[in-house]
Structures are given as structure tokens and as C-alpha cells.
mmCIF file with all atom_site columns, C-alpha atoms in Angstrom:
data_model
loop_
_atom_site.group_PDB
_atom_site.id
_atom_site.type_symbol
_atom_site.label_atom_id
_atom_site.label_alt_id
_atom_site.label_comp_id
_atom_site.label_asym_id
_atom_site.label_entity_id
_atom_site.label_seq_id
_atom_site.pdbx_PDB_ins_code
_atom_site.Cartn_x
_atom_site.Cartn_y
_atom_site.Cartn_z
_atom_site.occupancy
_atom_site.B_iso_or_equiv
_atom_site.pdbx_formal_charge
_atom_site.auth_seq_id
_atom_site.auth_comp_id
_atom_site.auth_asym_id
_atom_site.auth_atom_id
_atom_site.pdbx_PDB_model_num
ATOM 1   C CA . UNK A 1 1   ? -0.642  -4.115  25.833  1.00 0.00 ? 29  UNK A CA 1
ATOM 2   C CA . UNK A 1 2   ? -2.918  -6.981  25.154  1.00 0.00 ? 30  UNK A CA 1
ATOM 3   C CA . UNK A 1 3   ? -1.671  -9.801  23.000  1.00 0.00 ? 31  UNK A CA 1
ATOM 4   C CA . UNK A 1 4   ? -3.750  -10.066 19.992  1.00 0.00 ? 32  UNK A CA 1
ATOM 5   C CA . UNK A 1 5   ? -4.317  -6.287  18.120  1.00 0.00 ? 33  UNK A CA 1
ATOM 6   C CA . UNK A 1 6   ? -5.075  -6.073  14.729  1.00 0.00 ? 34  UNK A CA 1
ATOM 7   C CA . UNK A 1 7   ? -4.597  -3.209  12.922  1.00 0.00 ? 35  UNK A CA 1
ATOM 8   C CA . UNK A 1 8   ? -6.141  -1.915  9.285   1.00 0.00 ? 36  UNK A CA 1
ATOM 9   C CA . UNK A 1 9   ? -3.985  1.194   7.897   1.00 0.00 ? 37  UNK A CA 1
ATOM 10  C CA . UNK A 1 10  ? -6.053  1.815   5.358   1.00 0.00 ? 38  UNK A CA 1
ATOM 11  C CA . UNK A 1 11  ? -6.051  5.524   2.712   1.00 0.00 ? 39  UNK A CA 1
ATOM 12  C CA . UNK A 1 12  ? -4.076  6.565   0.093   1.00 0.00 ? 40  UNK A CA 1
ATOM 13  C CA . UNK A 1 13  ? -0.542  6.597   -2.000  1.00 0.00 ? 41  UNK A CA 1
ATOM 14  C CA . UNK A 1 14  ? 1.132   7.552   1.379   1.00 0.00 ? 42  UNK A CA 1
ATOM 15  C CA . UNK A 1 15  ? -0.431  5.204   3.215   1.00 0.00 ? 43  UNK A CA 1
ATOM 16  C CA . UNK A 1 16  ? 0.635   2.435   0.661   1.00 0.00 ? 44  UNK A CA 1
ATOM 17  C CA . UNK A 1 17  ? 4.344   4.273   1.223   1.00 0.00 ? 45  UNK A CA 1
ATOM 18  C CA . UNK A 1 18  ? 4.908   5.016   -2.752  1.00 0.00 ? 46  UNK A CA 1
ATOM 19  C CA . UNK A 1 19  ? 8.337   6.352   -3.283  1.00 0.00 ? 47  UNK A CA 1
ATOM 20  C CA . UNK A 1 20  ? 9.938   4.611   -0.314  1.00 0.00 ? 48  UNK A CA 1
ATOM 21  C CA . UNK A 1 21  ? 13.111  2.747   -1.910  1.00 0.00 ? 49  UNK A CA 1
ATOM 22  C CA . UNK A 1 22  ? 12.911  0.616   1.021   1.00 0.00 ? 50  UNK A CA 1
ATOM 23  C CA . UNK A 1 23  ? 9.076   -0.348  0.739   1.00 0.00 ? 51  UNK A CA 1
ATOM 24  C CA . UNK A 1 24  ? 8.748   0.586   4.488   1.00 0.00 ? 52  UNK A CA 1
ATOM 25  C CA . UNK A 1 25  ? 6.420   3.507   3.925   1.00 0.00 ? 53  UNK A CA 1
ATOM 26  C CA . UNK A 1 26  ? 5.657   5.424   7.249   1.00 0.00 ? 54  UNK A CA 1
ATOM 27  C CA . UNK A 1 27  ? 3.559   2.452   8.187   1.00 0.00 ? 55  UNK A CA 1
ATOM 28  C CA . UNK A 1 28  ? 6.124   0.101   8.229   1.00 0.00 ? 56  UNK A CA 1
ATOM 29  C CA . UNK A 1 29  ? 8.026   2.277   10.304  1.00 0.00 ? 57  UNK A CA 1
ATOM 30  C CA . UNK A 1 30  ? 5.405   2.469   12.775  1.00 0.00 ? 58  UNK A CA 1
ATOM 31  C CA . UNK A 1 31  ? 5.170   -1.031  13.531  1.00 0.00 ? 59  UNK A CA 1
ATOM 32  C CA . UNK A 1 32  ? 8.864   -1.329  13.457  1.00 0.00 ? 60  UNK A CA 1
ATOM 33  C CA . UNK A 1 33  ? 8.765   1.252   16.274  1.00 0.00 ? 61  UNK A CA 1
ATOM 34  C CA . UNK A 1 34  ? 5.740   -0.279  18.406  1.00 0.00 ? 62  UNK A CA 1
ATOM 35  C CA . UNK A 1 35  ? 7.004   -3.375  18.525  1.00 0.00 ? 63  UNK A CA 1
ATOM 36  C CA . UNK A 1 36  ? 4.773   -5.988  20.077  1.00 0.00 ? 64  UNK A CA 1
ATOM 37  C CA . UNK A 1 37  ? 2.743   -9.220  18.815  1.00 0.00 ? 65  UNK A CA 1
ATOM 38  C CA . UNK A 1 38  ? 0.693   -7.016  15.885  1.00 0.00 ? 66  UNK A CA 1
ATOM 39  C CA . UNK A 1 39  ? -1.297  -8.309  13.189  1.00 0.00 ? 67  UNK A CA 1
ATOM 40  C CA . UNK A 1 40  ? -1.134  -5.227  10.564  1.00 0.00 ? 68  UNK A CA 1
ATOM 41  C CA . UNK A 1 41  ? -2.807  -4.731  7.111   1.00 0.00 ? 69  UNK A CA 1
ATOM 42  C CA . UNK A 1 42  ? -1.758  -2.301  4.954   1.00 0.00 ? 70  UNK A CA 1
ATOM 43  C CA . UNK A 1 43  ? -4.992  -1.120  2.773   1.00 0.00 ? 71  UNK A CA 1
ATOM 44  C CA . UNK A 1 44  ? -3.172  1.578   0.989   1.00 0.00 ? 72  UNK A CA 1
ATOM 45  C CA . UNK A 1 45  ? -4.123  2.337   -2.604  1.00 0.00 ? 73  UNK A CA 1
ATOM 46  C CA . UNK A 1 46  ? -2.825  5.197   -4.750  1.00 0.00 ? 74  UNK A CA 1
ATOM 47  C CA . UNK A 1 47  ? -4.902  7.891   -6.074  1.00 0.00 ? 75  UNK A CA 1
ATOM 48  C CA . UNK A 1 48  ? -7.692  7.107   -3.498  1.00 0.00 ? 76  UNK A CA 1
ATOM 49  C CA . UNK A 1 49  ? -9.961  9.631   -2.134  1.00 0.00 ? 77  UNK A CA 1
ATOM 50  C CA . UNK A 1 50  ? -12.417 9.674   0.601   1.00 0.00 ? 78  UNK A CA 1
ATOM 51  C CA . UNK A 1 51  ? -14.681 8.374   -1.669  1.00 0.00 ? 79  UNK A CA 1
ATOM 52  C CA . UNK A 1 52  ? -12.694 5.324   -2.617  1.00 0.00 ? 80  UNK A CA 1
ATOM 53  C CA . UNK A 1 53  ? -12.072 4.687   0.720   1.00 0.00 ? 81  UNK A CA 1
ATOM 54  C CA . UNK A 1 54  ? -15.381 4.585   2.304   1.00 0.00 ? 82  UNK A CA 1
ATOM 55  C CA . UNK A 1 55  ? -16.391 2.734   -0.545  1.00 0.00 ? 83  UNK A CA 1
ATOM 56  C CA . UNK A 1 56  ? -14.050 -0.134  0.229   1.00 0.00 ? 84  UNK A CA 1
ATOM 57  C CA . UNK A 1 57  ? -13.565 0.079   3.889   1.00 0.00 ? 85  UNK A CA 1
ATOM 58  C CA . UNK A 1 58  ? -16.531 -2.330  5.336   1.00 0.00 ? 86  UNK A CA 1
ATOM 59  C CA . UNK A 1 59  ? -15.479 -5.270  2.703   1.00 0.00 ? 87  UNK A CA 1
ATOM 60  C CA . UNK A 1 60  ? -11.879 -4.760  3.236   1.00 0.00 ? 88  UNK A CA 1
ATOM 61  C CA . UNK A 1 61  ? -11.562 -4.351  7.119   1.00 0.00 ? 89  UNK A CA 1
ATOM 62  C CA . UNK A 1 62  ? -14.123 -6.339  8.236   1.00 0.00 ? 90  UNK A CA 1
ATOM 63  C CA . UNK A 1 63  ? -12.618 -9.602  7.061   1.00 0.00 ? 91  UNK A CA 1
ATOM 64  C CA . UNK A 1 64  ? -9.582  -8.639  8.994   1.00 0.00 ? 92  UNK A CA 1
ATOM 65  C CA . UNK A 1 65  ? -10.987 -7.998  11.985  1.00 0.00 ? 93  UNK A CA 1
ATOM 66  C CA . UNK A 1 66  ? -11.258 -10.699 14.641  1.00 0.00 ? 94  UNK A CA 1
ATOM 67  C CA . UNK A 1 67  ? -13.944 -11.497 17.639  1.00 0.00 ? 95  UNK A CA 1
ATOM 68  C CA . UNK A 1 68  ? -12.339 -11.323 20.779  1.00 0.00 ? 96  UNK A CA 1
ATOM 69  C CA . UNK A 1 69  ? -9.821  -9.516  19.506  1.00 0.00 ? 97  UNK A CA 1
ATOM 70  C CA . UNK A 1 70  ? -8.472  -5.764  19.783  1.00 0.00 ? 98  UNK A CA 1
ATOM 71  C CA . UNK A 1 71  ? -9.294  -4.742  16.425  1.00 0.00 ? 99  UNK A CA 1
ATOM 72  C CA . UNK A 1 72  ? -8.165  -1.068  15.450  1.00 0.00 ? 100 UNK A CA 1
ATOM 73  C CA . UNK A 1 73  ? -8.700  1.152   12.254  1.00 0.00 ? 101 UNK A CA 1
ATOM 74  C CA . UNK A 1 74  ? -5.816  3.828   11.295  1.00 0.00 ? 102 UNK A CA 1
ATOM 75  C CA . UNK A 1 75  ? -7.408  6.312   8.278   1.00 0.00 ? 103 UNK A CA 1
ATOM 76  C CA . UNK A 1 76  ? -5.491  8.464   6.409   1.00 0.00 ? 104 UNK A CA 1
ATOM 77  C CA . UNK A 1 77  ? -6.677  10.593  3.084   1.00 0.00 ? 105 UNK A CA 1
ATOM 78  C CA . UNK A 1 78  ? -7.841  13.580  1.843   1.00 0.00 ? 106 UNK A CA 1
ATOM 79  C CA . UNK A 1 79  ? -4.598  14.806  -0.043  1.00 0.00 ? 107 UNK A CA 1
ATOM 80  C CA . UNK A 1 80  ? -6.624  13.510  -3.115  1.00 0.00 ? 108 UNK A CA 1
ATOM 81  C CA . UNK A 1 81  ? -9.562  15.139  -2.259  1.00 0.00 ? 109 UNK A CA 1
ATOM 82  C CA . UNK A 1 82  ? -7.933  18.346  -2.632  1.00 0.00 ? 110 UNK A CA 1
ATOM 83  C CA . UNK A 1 83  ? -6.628  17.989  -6.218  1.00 0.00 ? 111 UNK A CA 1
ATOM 84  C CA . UNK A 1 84  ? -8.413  20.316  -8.420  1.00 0.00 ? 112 UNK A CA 1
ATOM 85  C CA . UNK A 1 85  ? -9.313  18.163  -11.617 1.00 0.00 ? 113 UNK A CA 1
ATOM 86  C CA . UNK A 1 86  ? -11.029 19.933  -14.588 1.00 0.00 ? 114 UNK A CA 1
ATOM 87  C CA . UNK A 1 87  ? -11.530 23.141  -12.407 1.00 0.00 ? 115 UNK A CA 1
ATOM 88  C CA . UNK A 1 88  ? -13.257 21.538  -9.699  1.00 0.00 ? 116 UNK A CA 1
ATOM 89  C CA . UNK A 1 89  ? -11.539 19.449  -6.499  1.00 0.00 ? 117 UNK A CA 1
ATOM 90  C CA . UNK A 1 90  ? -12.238 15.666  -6.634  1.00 0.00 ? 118 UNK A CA 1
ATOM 91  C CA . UNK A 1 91  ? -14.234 15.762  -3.367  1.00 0.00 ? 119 UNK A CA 1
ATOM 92  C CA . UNK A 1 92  ? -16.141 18.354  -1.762  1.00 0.00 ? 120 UNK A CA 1
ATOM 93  C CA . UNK A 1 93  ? -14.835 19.280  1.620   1.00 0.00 ? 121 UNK A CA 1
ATOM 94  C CA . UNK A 1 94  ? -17.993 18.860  3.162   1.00 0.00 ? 122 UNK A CA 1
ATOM 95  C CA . UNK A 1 95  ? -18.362 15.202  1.397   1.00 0.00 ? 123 UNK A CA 1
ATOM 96  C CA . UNK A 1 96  ? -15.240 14.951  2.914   1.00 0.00 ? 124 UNK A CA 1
ATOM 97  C CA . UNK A 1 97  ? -15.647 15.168  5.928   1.00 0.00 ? 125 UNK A CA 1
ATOM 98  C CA . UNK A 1 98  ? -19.368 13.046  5.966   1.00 0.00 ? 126 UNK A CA 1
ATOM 99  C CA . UNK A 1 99  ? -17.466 9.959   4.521   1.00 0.00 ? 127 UNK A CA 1
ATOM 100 C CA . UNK A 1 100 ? -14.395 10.216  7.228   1.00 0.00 ? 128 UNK A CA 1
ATOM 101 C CA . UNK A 1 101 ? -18.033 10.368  9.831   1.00 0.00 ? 129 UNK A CA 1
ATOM 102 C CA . UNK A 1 102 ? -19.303 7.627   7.925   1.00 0.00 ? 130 UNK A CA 1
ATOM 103 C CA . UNK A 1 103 ? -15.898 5.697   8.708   1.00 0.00 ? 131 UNK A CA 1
ATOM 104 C CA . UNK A 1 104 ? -15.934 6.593   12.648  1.00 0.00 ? 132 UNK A CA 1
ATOM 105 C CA . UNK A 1 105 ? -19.451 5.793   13.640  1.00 0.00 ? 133 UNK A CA 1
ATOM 106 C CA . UNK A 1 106 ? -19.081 2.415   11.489  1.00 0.00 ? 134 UNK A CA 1
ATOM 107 C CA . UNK A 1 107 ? -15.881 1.227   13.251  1.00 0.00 ? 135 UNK A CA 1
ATOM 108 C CA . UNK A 1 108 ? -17.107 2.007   16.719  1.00 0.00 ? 136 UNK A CA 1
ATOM 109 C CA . UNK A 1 109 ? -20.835 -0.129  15.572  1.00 0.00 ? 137 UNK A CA 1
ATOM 110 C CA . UNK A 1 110 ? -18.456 -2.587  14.939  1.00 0.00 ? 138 UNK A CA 1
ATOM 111 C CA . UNK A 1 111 ? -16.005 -2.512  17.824  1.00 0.00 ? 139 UNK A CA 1
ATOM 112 C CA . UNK A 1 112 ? -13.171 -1.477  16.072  1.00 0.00 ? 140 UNK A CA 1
ATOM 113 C CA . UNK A 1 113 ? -11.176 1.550   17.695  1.00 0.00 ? 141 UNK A CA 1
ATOM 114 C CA . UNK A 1 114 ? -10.402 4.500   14.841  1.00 0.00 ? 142 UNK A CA 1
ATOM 115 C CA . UNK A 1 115 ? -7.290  6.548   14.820  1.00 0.00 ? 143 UNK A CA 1
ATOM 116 C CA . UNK A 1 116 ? -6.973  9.292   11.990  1.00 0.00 ? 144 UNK A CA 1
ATOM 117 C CA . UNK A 1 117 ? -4.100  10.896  10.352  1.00 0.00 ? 145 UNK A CA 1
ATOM 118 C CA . UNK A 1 118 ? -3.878  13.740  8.479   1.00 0.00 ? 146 UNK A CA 1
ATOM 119 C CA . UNK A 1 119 ? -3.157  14.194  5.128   1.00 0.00 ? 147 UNK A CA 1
ATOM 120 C CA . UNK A 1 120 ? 0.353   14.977  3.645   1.00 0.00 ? 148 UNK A CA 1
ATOM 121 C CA . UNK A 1 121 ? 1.140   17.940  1.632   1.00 0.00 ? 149 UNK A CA 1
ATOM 122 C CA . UNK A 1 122 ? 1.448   17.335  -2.167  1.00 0.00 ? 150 UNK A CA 1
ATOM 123 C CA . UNK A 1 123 ? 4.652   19.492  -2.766  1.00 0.00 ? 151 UNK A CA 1
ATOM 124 C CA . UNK A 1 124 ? 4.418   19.925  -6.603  1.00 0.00 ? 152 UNK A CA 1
ATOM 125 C CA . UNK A 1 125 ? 0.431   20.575  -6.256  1.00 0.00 ? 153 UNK A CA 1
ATOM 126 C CA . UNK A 1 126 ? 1.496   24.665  -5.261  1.00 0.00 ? 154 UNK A CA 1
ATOM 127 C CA . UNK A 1 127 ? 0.420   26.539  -2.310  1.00 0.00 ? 155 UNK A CA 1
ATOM 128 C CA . UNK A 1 128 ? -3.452  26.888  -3.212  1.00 0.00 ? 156 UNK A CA 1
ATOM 129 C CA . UNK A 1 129 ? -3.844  23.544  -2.901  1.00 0.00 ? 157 UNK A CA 1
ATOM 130 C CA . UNK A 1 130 ? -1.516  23.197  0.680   1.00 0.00 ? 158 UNK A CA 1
ATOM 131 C CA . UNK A 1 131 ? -4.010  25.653  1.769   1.00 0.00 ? 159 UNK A CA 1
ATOM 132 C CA . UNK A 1 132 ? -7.331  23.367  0.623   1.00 0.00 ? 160 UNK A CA 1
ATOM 133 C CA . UNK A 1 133 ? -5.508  20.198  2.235   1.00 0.00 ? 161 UNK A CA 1
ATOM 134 C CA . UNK A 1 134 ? -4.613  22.347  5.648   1.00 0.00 ? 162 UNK A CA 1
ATOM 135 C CA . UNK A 1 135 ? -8.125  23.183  5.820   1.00 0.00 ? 163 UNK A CA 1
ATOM 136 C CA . UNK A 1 136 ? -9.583  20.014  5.371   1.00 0.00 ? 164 UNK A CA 1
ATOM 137 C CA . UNK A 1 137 ? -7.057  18.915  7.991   1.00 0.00 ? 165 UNK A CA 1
ATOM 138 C CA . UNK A 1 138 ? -7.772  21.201  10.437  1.00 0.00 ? 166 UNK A CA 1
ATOM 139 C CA . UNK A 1 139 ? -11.848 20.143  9.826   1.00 0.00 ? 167 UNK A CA 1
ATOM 140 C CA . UNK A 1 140 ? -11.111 16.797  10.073  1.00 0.00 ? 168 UNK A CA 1
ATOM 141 C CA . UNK A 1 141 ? -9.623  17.576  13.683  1.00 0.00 ? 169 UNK A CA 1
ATOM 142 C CA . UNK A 1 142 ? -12.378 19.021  14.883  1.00 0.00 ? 170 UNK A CA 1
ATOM 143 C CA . UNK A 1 143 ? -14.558 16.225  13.810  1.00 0.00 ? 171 UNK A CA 1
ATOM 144 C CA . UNK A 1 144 ? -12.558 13.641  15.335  1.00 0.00 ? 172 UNK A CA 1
ATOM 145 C CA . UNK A 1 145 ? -12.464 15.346  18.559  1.00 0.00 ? 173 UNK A CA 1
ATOM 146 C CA . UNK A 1 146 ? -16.219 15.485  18.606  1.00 0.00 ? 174 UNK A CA 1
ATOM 147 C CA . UNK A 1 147 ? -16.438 11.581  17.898  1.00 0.00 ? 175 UNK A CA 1
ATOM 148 C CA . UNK A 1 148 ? -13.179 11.835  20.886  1.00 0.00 ? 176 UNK A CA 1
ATOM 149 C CA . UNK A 1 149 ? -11.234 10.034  18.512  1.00 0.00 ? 177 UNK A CA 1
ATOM 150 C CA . UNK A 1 150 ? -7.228  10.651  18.059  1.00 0.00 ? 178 UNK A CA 1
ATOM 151 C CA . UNK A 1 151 ? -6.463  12.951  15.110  1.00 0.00 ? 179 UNK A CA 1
ATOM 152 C CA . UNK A 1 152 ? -2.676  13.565  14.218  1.00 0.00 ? 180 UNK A CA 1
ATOM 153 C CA . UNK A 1 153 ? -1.813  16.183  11.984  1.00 0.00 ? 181 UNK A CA 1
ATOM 154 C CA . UNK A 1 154 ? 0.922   16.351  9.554   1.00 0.00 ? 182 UNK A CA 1
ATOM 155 C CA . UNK A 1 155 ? 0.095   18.653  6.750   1.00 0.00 ? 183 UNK A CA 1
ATOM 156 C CA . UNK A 1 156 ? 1.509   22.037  8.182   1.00 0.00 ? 184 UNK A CA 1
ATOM 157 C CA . UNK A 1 157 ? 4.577   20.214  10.186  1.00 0.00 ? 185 UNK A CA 1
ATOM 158 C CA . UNK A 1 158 ? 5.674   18.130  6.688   1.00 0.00 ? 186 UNK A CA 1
ATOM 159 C CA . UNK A 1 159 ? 5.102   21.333  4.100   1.00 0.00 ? 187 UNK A CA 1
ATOM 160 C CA . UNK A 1 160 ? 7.513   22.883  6.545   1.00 0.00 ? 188 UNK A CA 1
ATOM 161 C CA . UNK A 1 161 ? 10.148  19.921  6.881   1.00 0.00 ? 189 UNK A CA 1
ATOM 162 C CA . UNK A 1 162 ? 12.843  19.975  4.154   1.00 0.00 ? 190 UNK A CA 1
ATOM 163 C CA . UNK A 1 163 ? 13.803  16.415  4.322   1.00 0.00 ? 191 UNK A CA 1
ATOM 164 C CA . UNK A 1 164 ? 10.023  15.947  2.863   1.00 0.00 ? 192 UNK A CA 1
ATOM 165 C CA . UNK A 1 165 ? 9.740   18.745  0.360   1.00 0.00 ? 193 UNK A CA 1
ATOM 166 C CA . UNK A 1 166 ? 13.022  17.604  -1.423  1.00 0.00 ? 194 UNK A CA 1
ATOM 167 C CA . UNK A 1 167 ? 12.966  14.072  -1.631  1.00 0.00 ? 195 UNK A CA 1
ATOM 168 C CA . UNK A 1 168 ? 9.169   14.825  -2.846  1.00 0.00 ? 196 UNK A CA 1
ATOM 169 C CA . UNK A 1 169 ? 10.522  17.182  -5.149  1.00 0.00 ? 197 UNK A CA 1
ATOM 170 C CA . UNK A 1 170 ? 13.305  14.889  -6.326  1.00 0.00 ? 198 UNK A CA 1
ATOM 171 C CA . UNK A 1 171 ? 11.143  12.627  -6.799  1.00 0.00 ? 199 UNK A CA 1
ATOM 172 C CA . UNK A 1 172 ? 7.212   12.649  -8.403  1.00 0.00 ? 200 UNK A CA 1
ATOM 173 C CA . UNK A 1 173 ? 6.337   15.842  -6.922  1.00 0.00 ? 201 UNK A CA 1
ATOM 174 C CA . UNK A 1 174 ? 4.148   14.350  -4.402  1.00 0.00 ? 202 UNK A CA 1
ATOM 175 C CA . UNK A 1 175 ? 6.004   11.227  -2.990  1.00 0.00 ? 203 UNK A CA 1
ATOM 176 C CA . UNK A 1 176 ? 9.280   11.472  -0.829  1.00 0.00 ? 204 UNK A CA 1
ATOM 177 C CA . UNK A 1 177 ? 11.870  8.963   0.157   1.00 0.00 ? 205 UNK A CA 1
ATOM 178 C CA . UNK A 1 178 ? 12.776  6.747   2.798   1.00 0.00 ? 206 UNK A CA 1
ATOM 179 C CA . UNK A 1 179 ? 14.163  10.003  4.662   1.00 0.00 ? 207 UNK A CA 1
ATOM 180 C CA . UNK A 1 180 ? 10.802  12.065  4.259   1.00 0.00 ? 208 UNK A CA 1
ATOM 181 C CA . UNK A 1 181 ? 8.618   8.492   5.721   1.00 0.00 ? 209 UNK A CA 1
ATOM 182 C CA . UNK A 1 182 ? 10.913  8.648   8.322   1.00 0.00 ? 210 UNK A CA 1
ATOM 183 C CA . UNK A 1 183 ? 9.757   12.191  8.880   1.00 0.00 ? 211 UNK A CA 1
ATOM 184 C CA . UNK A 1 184 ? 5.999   10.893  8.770   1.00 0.00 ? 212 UNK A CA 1
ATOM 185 C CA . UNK A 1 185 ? 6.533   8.252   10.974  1.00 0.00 ? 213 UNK A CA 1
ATOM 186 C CA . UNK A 1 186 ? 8.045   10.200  13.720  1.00 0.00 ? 214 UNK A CA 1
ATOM 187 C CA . UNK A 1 187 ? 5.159   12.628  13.905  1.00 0.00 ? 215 UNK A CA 1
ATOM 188 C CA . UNK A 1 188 ? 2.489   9.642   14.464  1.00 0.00 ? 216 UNK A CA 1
ATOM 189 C CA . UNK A 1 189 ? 4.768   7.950   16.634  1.00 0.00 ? 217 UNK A CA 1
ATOM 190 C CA . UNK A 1 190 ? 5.310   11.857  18.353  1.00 0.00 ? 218 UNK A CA 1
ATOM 191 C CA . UNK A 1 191 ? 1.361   12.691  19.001  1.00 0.00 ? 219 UNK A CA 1
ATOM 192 C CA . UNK A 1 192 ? -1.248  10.531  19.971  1.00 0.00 ? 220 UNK A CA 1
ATOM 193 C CA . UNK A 1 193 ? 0.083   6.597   19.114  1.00 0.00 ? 221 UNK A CA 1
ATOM 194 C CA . UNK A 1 194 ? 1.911   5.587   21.757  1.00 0.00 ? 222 UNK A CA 1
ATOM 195 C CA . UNK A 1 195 ? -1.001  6.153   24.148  1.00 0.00 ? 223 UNK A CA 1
ATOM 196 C CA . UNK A 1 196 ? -3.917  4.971   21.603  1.00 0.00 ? 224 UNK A CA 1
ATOM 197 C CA . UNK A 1 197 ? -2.121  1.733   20.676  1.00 0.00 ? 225 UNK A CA 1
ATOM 198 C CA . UNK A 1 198 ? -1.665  0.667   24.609  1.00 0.00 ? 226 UNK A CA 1
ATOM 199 C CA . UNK A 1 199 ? -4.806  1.515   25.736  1.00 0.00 ? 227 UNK A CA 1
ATOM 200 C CA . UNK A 1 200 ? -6.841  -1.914  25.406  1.00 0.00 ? 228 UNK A CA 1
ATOM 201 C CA . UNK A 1 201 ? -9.881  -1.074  22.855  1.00 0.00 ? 229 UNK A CA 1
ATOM 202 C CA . UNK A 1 202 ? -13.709 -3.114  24.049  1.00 0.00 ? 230 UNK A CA 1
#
């Protein structure tokens, strides 16, 4: 592992870790985990959608990035896409998936390496819209593997996990606990990190 890597987490309410009594969020957890001389941003904001997030990405990332340094991009949304609001879902699928694309082919222009992960379930939301986010999810996989960038899911593996459901459920509805982070955490630090986050980026 190369000495300087700087990496933006940036997304949604789960990415920002609301609910965590500790503050850690799954991100924090991460790092803790890794280890290593990081420089990490966390560019969570609640309620954000895809749409939010491409908006913001260039002008908040690109001051954090460095030259001559391995600068990396972790993504996570889409659980607010999915939300049905006034009979309609905040963000088309397909819209979607063009501003996660968007995202990709801008941090690879600029040299920064991409990682994605999926979006959590939103427990209280009910099974109709589990089965919106899973399919997003499972779109958003194939699109990173086209752009051969890593994709983690979670939204099947945490709907399942009851650690996550009932903090979630004991909680907002949406957000879990330390416990259910923990839960998070272990399935990005499971799949693909470990292997994207020592591989040295151009």
C-alpha cells in the first residue's frame, strides 16, 4: 500500500452513518479496519439522491483530491431514489443509473479510482420498495462491471440480517445502530475492499 491515499465516501444518510450512537457509521468502521496512513472525507448527506450527488460530486471531491497522489472515490446511494413521493419514485431508475455513469467516467478523466456500494434497505419503506432498491442494485452491478469497476452489494444480504432490521426498526425505520453499521461494514470489508484499497490506483 502506497503512502498517501485519499479517499472521498461520498452518498447518502448511511453513508453520513445517521443513527450510529457512536458516530462511527460503517465508514468509520472501514477505516478503523484498513488501517494505514489514509486521508478520508466523509461526503455523506441525508436525504440525498443520485441527483444530489452528481450534482455536488465534482466541487466537493475535486478539492480533496491531490496530484501525485492515490486519490479514490467510494459512492453509495440510490435508497432515496427508490422512495415513492407523491405516487412517483424520486429518481427514475434509468436516471439512476446515467448519473452513477456520469460519476465513473468523471473520476477515471480525472484519475481518481471509483468503488461503488450498494444501497441499504429502508426497513419501514415495505417490501415494494426493497424490491425497487434490489433492482436498482442489481443494475447498478452490471454497470459497474462494464466500466470494471468494484460493486459491493448489500441490499439483499442487510434486508435479510436481523441485527439491521431491528435496530432500524427500533429506531427511524430506516437507520440502524452501531450493531447494524457493524453489519455494513463487514460486508464492504467482506467483498471487494481489501483488494481495491491495496492495489496502487495511476
Amino acid at each position: 500500500m502506497i503512502q498517501d491515499i485519499r479517499i472521498c465516501f461520498i452518498g447518502d444518510s448511511f453513508v453520513q452513518g445517521i443513527g450510529d450512537p457512536e458516530y462511527r457509521g460503517w465508514v468509520g468502521r472501514v477505516l478503523e479496519a484498513t488501517g494505514g496512513d489514509l486521508t478520508a472525507f466523509n461526503l455523506g448527506v441525508r436525504r440525498n439522491t443520485s441527483e444530489d450527488v452528481v450534482r455536488r460530486c465534482r466541487q466537493e471531491v475535486l478539492p480533496r483530491t491531490l496530484p501525485g497522489a492515490d486519490n479514490r472515490l467510494v459512492v453509495s446511494f440510490g435508497s432515496n431514489d427508490t422512495i415513492e413521493e407523491n405516487g412517483a419514485v424520486r429518481v427514475d431508475p434509468a436516471r439512476s443509473l446515467g448519473n452513477l455513469a456520469t460519476i465513473l467516467d468523471e473520476s477515471r478523466r480525472r484519475a481518481v479510482a471509483p468503488l461503488v456500494v450498494g444501497p441499504p434497505p429502508v426497513v419501514d419503506a415495505g417490501p415494494e420498495h426493497l424490491a425497487r432498491t434490489a433492482k436498482l442494485a442489481d443494475a447498478m452491478s452490471v454497470l459497474c462491471q462494464s466500466h470494471r469497476i468494484p460493486f459491493i452489494p448489500t441490499t439483499h444480504r442487510l434486508a435479510a440480517d436481523p441485527v439491521w432490521t431491528e435496530e432500524a426498526l427500533a429506531g427511524d425505520g430506516a437507520h440502524p445502530g452501531s450493531g447494524g453499521y457493524r453489519r455494513l461494514a463487514d460486508l464492504v470489508l467482506a467483498d471487494q475492499w481489501r483488494v481495491w484499497i491495496a492495489q496502487p490506483q495511476p
